Amino acid sequence: MNKVPILIAFLVAVVSVFQVQSGRIGLDDIFSAGGFDIFIPTFESDPYKGDLKVMAFGDMMMGRYVRTLMDRNGMEYPFENLVMPDFFDYADVRHANLEGPLKGEGRSGGTSTVFQFNEDIAPYLKKHDFDVVSISNNHAVDVGWDSRDTTIAALDAAGVGWCGHPTEADPASIYYGAEAGSTYAFVCLHDATINLDYDAAVNLIEYIDGDVDYVIVSIHWGYEYQHKPSYEKQVEHARSMVDAGADFIIGHHPHVVQSFEVYNDRFIFYSLGNFIFDQYWSTETQEQLAIGIVFDDTEEDMETEVHLYPMKSEKSQVRMMEGEELSSWYEEFISYSGYPEEAQEGIRSGFVENSMFDM
């Protein structure tokens, strides 16, 4: 008996069963874009047990002197010294904030705060396994609103998901996906140089909360170069989004790492700092935090783990911290907030979970 056709038929059936569509969905429930993500179960040992694993990074500024260095030394220059943590390979979704538009040949050199990146950054992101990026920030339309169209077109062509509107919380803020048997949505928002309509943001989160397993908010906000939330209202807004259904909040914009908190069992990371940038004038702007998030909704209450990956940037080349440098950074990070003792020990080991914050 020829078993090959049977095996092929079985694999086709598996693909058909687990085939799910991802992308941005408008309020009319119509998928506006996106291809197909295929989940095929594997039998490899996964050290990070959970329903969904997400790897998140801060701001990626791929123009100015970063681009000069890439043109001079090769496109792989920013990542040449970075050995990604093993969590990156196990992650189902990888996310960052794209700090500027993709249009034409971009701009290199100089110190202008008007950002414009070469459109070849889109396939570069895809090559490095970034699944979805936020394009909701104060630089998203630096070179005109038409650059939003070229950014979206380039990301779509490369197969990189996107979410966010430069000034509003609307259907474009949402990216839907499905991985590892779980559904999720990113809600990408901007509240750095505009006054975000938080009522609209809360309504958006409430609208999608019942449609997916996990809602992840990625938001550009806060005052620059501060290590704590910038104002009482920012904390209130963060907590209102959790109350509306956000399961995790990832912040960016301040260019430095900020404190985090757990509210109603949900993590709020106020800022992950720069990821790829050219702000060489400060040690703190060259320190970044990547996080590996593990959602586990198998129990009555959702359990969430966060693996901490502090990194150091030198001339826009990122590497993992280690040794005394890492230990010293953790102590500085702990000083940003009054974390419970168990959580402090967790931070020192590079791992925290929401149960450490039960009062």
mmCIF file of C-alpha atoms in Angstrom, residues 3-246:
data_model
loop_
_atom_site.group_PDB
_atom_site.id
_atom_site.type_symbol
_atom_site.label_atom_id
_atom_site.label_comp_id
_atom_site.label_asym_id
_atom_site.label_seq_id
_atom_site.Cartn_x
_atom_site.Cartn_y
_atom_site.Cartn_z
ATOM 1 C CA LYS A 3 1.436 5.539 2.113
ATOM 2 C CA VAL A 4 2.738 8.740 0.469
ATOM 3 C CA PRO A 5 -0.640 9.969 -0.899
ATOM 4 C CA ILE A 6 -2.226 9.250 2.477
ATOM 5 C CA LEU A 7 0.463 11.273 4.255
ATOM 6 C CA ILE A 8 0.059 14.164 1.820
ATOM 7 C CA ALA A 9 -3.711 14.109 2.267
ATOM 8 C CA PHE A 10 -3.269 14.161 6.041
ATOM 9 C CA LEU A 11 -0.941 17.173 5.902
ATOM 10 C CA VAL A 12 -3.344 19.030 3.621
ATOM 11 C CA ALA A 13 -6.147 18.305 6.060
ATOM 12 C CA VAL A 14 -4.074 19.590 8.983
ATOM 13 C CA VAL A 15 -3.282 22.797 7.119
ATOM 14 C CA SER A 16 -6.950 23.249 6.228
ATOM 15 C CA VAL A 17 -8.091 22.777 9.799
ATOM 16 C CA PHE A 18 -5.582 25.181 11.308
ATOM 17 C CA GLN A 19 -5.656 27.814 8.571
ATOM 18 C CA VAL A 20 -6.685 31.192 10.001
ATOM 19 C CA GLN A 21 -6.750 34.666 8.557
ATOM 20 C CA SER A 22 -5.025 37.627 10.173
ATOM 21 C CA GLY A 23 -4.836 41.328 9.518
ATOM 22 C CA ARG A 24 -6.747 44.502 10.236
ATOM 23 C CA ILE A 25 -10.496 44.353 10.715
ATOM 24 C CA GLY A 26 -12.848 47.278 10.480
ATOM 25 C CA LEU A 27 -15.872 47.714 12.676
ATOM 26 C CA ASP A 28 -17.940 46.103 9.933
ATOM 27 C CA ASP A 29 -16.079 42.849 10.683
ATOM 28 C CA ILE A 30 -14.563 42.688 7.210
ATOM 29 C CA PHE A 31 -10.894 41.758 6.955
ATOM 30 C CA SER A 32 -9.332 44.692 5.153
ATOM 31 C CA ALA A 33 -5.968 43.049 4.445
ATOM 32 C CA GLY A 34 -3.651 40.217 5.346
ATOM 33 C CA GLY A 35 -2.680 36.785 4.159
ATOM 34 C CA PHE A 36 -2.979 33.469 5.891
ATOM 35 C CA ASP A 37 -1.110 32.343 8.963
ATOM 36 C CA ILE A 38 -0.861 28.569 9.214
ATOM 37 C CA PHE A 39 -0.454 26.900 12.576
ATOM 38 C CA ILE A 40 0.868 23.348 12.376
ATOM 39 C CA PRO A 41 1.483 21.716 15.758
ATOM 40 C CA THR A 42 5.014 20.507 16.355
ATOM 41 C CA PHE A 43 6.335 18.091 18.909
ATOM 42 C CA GLU A 44 9.473 19.983 19.897
ATOM 43 C CA SER A 45 9.988 20.674 23.588
ATOM 44 C CA ASP A 46 8.944 24.239 24.405
ATOM 45 C CA PRO A 47 10.411 25.604 27.659
ATOM 46 C CA TYR A 48 7.909 28.466 27.676
ATOM 47 C CA LYS A 49 4.542 26.902 28.388
ATOM 48 C CA GLY A 50 1.475 28.985 27.625
ATOM 49 C CA ASP A 51 -1.285 29.746 25.175
ATOM 50 C CA LEU A 52 0.477 32.591 23.355
ATOM 51 C CA LYS A 53 4.042 33.927 23.412
ATOM 52 C CA VAL A 54 4.835 37.487 22.322
ATOM 53 C CA MET A 55 8.256 39.153 22.018
ATOM 54 C CA ALA A 56 8.144 42.962 22.213
ATOM 55 C CA PHE A 57 10.761 45.630 21.555
ATOM 56 C CA GLY A 58 10.802 49.433 21.745
ATOM 57 C CA ASP A 59 11.401 52.094 19.093
ATOM 58 C CA MET A 60 13.098 51.269 15.782
ATOM 59 C CA MET A 61 14.492 54.372 14.056
ATOM 60 C CA MET A 62 15.958 53.112 10.784
ATOM 61 C CA GLY A 63 17.071 56.394 9.203
ATOM 62 C CA ARG A 64 19.529 59.175 9.964
ATOM 63 C CA TYR A 65 22.928 57.894 11.161
ATOM 64 C CA VAL A 66 21.568 54.367 11.640
ATOM 65 C CA ARG A 67 21.080 54.191 7.883
ATOM 66 C CA THR A 68 24.494 55.739 7.247
ATOM 67 C CA LEU A 69 26.086 52.958 9.287
ATOM 68 C CA MET A 70 24.008 50.312 7.510
ATOM 69 C CA ASP A 71 25.020 51.659 4.094
ATOM 70 C CA ARG A 72 28.655 51.764 5.187
ATOM 71 C CA ASN A 73 28.848 48.409 6.984
ATOM 72 C CA GLY A 74 26.031 46.334 5.522
ATOM 73 C CA MET A 75 22.328 45.969 6.253
ATOM 74 C CA GLU A 76 22.959 43.528 9.101
ATOM 75 C CA TYR A 77 24.997 46.087 11.040
ATOM 76 C CA PRO A 78 22.427 46.818 13.825
ATOM 77 C CA PHE A 79 22.082 43.123 14.725
ATOM 78 C CA GLU A 80 25.634 41.862 14.151
ATOM 79 C CA ASN A 81 26.427 41.729 17.880
ATOM 80 C CA LEU A 82 23.001 40.602 19.034
ATOM 81 C CA VAL A 83 22.438 36.977 19.869
ATOM 82 C CA MET A 84 18.678 36.879 20.215
ATOM 83 C CA PRO A 85 17.386 35.206 23.386
ATOM 84 C CA ASP A 86 15.956 31.762 22.763
ATOM 85 C CA PHE A 87 12.519 33.177 23.551
ATOM 86 C CA PHE A 88 12.671 34.980 20.189
ATOM 87 C CA ASP A 89 12.661 31.633 18.392
ATOM 88 C CA TYR A 90 9.805 30.250 20.476
ATOM 89 C CA ALA A 91 7.682 33.417 20.242
ATOM 90 C CA ASP A 92 4.491 33.194 18.219
ATOM 91 C CA VAL A 93 4.435 36.954 17.570
ATOM 92 C CA ARG A 94 7.227 39.568 17.449
ATOM 93 C CA HIS A 95 6.396 43.251 17.747
ATOM 94 C CA ALA A 96 8.121 46.660 17.729
ATOM 95 C CA ASN A 97 7.312 50.320 17.136
ATOM 96 C CA LEU A 98 8.405 51.575 13.696
ATOM 97 C CA GLU A 99 9.445 55.147 14.490
ATOM 98 C CA GLY A 100 8.922 56.736 11.087
ATOM 99 C CA PRO A 101 7.513 56.329 7.575
ATOM 100 C CA LEU A 102 8.810 54.218 4.712
ATOM 101 C CA LYS A 103 9.042 56.320 1.574
ATOM 102 C CA GLY A 104 11.403 56.241 -1.373
ATOM 103 C CA GLU A 105 15.087 56.029 -0.558
ATOM 104 C CA GLY A 106 14.685 57.515 2.912
ATOM 105 C CA ARG A 107 17.157 59.841 4.578
ATOM 106 C CA SER A 108 20.544 59.126 6.085
ATOM 107 C CA GLY A 109 22.941 61.202 8.138
ATOM 108 C CA GLY A 110 22.136 64.460 9.860
ATOM 109 C CA THR A 111 20.268 65.164 13.074
ATOM 110 C CA SER A 112 16.880 66.142 11.676
ATOM 111 C CA THR A 113 13.888 65.063 13.744
ATOM 112 C CA VAL A 114 11.956 64.602 10.503
ATOM 113 C CA PHE A 115 12.272 60.865 9.955
ATOM 114 C CA GLN A 116 12.042 59.018 6.642
ATOM 115 C CA PHE A 117 13.211 55.436 6.090
ATOM 116 C CA ASN A 118 14.038 53.564 2.908
ATOM 117 C CA GLU A 119 11.259 51.229 1.795
ATOM 118 C CA ASP A 120 13.729 48.328 1.853
ATOM 119 C CA ILE A 121 13.284 48.367 5.643
ATOM 120 C CA ALA A 122 9.989 46.482 5.190
ATOM 121 C CA PRO A 123 11.568 43.270 3.814
ATOM 122 C CA TYR A 124 14.386 43.789 6.338
ATOM 123 C CA LEU A 125 11.829 43.583 9.158
ATOM 124 C CA LYS A 126 10.348 40.480 7.572
ATOM 125 C CA LYS A 127 13.780 38.882 7.256
ATOM 126 C CA HIS A 128 14.301 39.406 10.978
ATOM 127 C CA ASP A 129 10.946 37.814 11.794
ATOM 128 C CA PHE A 130 8.987 40.860 12.938
ATOM 129 C CA ASP A 131 5.319 39.974 12.576
ATOM 130 C CA VAL A 132 3.532 43.229 13.370
ATOM 131 C CA VAL A 133 4.732 46.804 13.911
ATOM 132 C CA SER A 134 3.029 49.889 15.256
ATOM 133 C CA ILE A 135 2.874 52.866 12.891
ATOM 134 C CA SER A 136 1.041 55.009 15.433
ATOM 135 C CA ASN A 137 3.527 57.607 16.664
ATOM 136 C CA ASN A 138 4.621 61.225 16.350
ATOM 137 C CA HIS A 139 6.889 60.497 13.359
ATOM 138 C CA ALA A 140 4.466 58.348 11.347
ATOM 139 C CA VAL A 141 3.682 61.087 8.805
ATOM 140 C CA ASP A 142 6.794 63.259 9.139
ATOM 141 C CA VAL A 143 7.085 63.663 5.368
ATOM 142 C CA GLY A 144 3.389 63.993 4.597
ATOM 143 C CA TRP A 145 0.242 61.937 4.850
ATOM 144 C CA ASP A 146 1.029 60.213 1.571
ATOM 145 C CA SER A 147 3.976 58.566 3.354
ATOM 146 C CA ARG A 148 1.432 56.634 5.394
ATOM 147 C CA ASP A 149 0.236 55.055 2.152
ATOM 148 C CA THR A 150 3.762 54.156 1.033
ATOM 149 C CA THR A 151 4.521 52.721 4.485
ATOM 150 C CA ILE A 152 1.432 50.521 4.451
ATOM 151 C CA ALA A 153 2.080 49.413 0.870
ATOM 152 C CA ALA A 154 5.685 48.470 1.659
ATOM 153 C CA LEU A 155 4.750 46.551 4.811
ATOM 154 C CA ASP A 156 1.907 44.736 3.051
ATOM 155 C CA ALA A 157 4.185 43.788 0.153
ATOM 156 C CA ALA A 158 6.762 42.399 2.583
ATOM 157 C CA GLY A 159 4.176 40.486 4.606
ATOM 158 C CA VAL A 160 4.667 42.493 7.802
ATOM 159 C CA GLY A 161 1.524 43.262 9.790
ATOM 160 C CA TRP A 162 0.852 46.802 10.939
ATOM 161 C CA CYS A 163 -1.524 48.715 13.157
ATOM 162 C CA GLY A 164 -2.144 52.299 14.118
ATOM 163 C CA HIS A 165 -3.372 55.710 13.028
ATOM 164 C CA PRO A 166 -1.229 58.822 13.612
ATOM 165 C CA THR A 167 -3.935 60.814 15.382
ATOM 166 C CA GLU A 168 -6.979 58.675 16.146
ATOM 167 C CA ALA A 169 -8.212 55.483 17.751
ATOM 168 C CA ASP A 170 -10.106 53.897 14.880
ATOM 169 C CA PRO A 171 -10.359 50.557 13.025
ATOM 170 C CA ALA A 172 -6.874 51.078 11.549
ATOM 171 C CA SER A 173 -5.567 50.877 15.114
ATOM 172 C CA ILE A 174 -6.353 47.160 15.227
ATOM 173 C CA TYR A 175 -4.393 44.177 13.968
ATOM 174 C CA TYR A 176 -6.014 40.767 14.401
ATOM 175 C CA GLY A 177 -4.063 37.530 14.382
ATOM 176 C CA ALA A 178 -4.185 33.884 15.362
ATOM 177 C CA GLU A 179 -1.232 31.773 16.421
ATOM 178 C CA ALA A 180 -0.678 28.604 18.423
ATOM 179 C CA GLY A 181 -4.386 27.994 18.810
ATOM 180 C CA SER A 182 -5.050 31.461 20.277
ATOM 181 C CA THR A 183 -6.521 34.627 18.806
ATOM 182 C CA TYR A 184 -5.152 38.052 19.633
ATOM 183 C CA ALA A 185 -5.421 41.704 18.686
ATOM 184 C CA PHE A 186 -2.920 44.530 18.833
ATOM 185 C CA VAL A 187 -4.397 47.969 19.445
ATOM 186 C CA CYS A 188 -1.789 50.565 18.445
ATOM 187 C CA LEU A 189 -2.276 54.099 19.756
ATOM 188 C CA HIS A 190 -0.522 57.487 19.869
ATOM 189 C CA ASP A 191 -0.680 59.893 22.810
ATOM 190 C CA ALA A 192 2.751 61.547 22.690
ATOM 191 C CA THR A 193 2.275 64.770 20.733
ATOM 192 C CA ILE A 194 -1.499 64.649 20.283
ATOM 193 C CA ASN A 195 -4.259 64.314 22.841
ATOM 194 C CA LEU A 196 -5.589 60.816 22.307
ATOM 195 C CA ASP A 197 -9.333 60.406 22.669
ATOM 196 C CA TYR A 198 -9.221 57.804 25.427
ATOM 197 C CA ASP A 199 -12.981 57.349 25.338
ATOM 198 C CA ALA A 200 -12.619 56.183 21.736
ATOM 199 C CA ALA A 201 -9.656 53.987 22.681
ATOM 200 C CA VAL A 202 -11.585 52.380 25.527
ATOM 201 C CA ASN A 203 -14.578 51.797 23.252
ATOM 202 C CA LEU A 204 -12.310 50.160 20.682
ATOM 203 C CA ILE A 205 -10.812 47.830 23.289
ATOM 204 C CA GLU A 206 -14.236 46.956 24.672
ATOM 205 C CA TYR A 207 -15.477 46.246 21.150
ATOM 206 C CA ILE A 208 -12.812 43.659 20.371
ATOM 207 C CA ASP A 209 -12.358 42.202 23.868
ATOM 208 C CA GLY A 210 -14.987 39.514 23.381
ATOM 209 C CA ASP A 211 -13.738 38.596 19.910
ATOM 210 C CA VAL A 212 -10.209 37.456 20.776
ATOM 211 C CA ASP A 213 -8.400 35.626 23.546
ATOM 212 C CA TYR A 214 -5.866 38.397 24.189
ATOM 213 C CA VAL A 215 -5.871 42.165 23.653
ATOM 214 C CA ILE A 216 -2.435 43.814 23.577
ATOM 215 C CA VAL A 217 -2.194 47.612 23.583
ATOM 216 C CA SER A 218 0.931 49.155 22.041
ATOM 217 C CA ILE A 219 0.977 52.869 22.811
ATOM 218 C CA HIS A 220 3.302 55.802 22.067
ATOM 219 C CA TRP A 221 3.096 58.098 25.111
ATOM 220 C CA GLY A 222 4.737 59.760 28.096
ATOM 221 C CA TYR A 223 7.426 62.382 28.627
ATOM 222 C CA GLU A 224 10.849 61.792 27.140
ATOM 223 C CA TYR A 225 13.876 60.757 29.210
ATOM 224 C CA GLN A 226 11.882 60.052 32.386
ATOM 225 C CA HIS A 227 12.001 56.663 34.127
ATOM 226 C CA LYS A 228 8.473 56.753 35.535
ATOM 227 C CA PRO A 229 5.008 57.434 34.144
ATOM 228 C CA SER A 230 4.931 61.133 33.447
ATOM 229 C CA TYR A 231 1.716 62.188 35.099
ATOM 230 C CA GLU A 232 -1.137 60.818 37.169
ATOM 231 C CA LYS A 233 -3.503 60.887 34.211
ATOM 232 C CA GLN A 234 -1.233 58.560 32.255
ATOM 233 C CA VAL A 235 -1.598 55.913 34.942
ATOM 234 C CA GLU A 236 -5.360 56.495 35.045
ATOM 235 C CA HIS A 237 -5.584 56.104 31.265
ATOM 236 C CA ALA A 238 -3.526 52.907 31.370
ATOM 237 C CA ARG A 239 -5.741 51.401 34.018
ATOM 238 C CA SER A 240 -8.896 52.431 32.178
ATOM 239 C CA MET A 241 -7.686 50.446 29.168
ATOM 240 C CA VAL A 242 -7.094 47.413 31.380
ATOM 241 C CA ASP A 243 -10.589 47.816 32.804
ATOM 242 C CA ALA A 244 -11.876 47.888 29.222
ATOM 243 C CA GLY A 245 -10.241 44.556 28.407
ATOM 244 C CA ALA A 246 -6.546 45.117 27.650
#
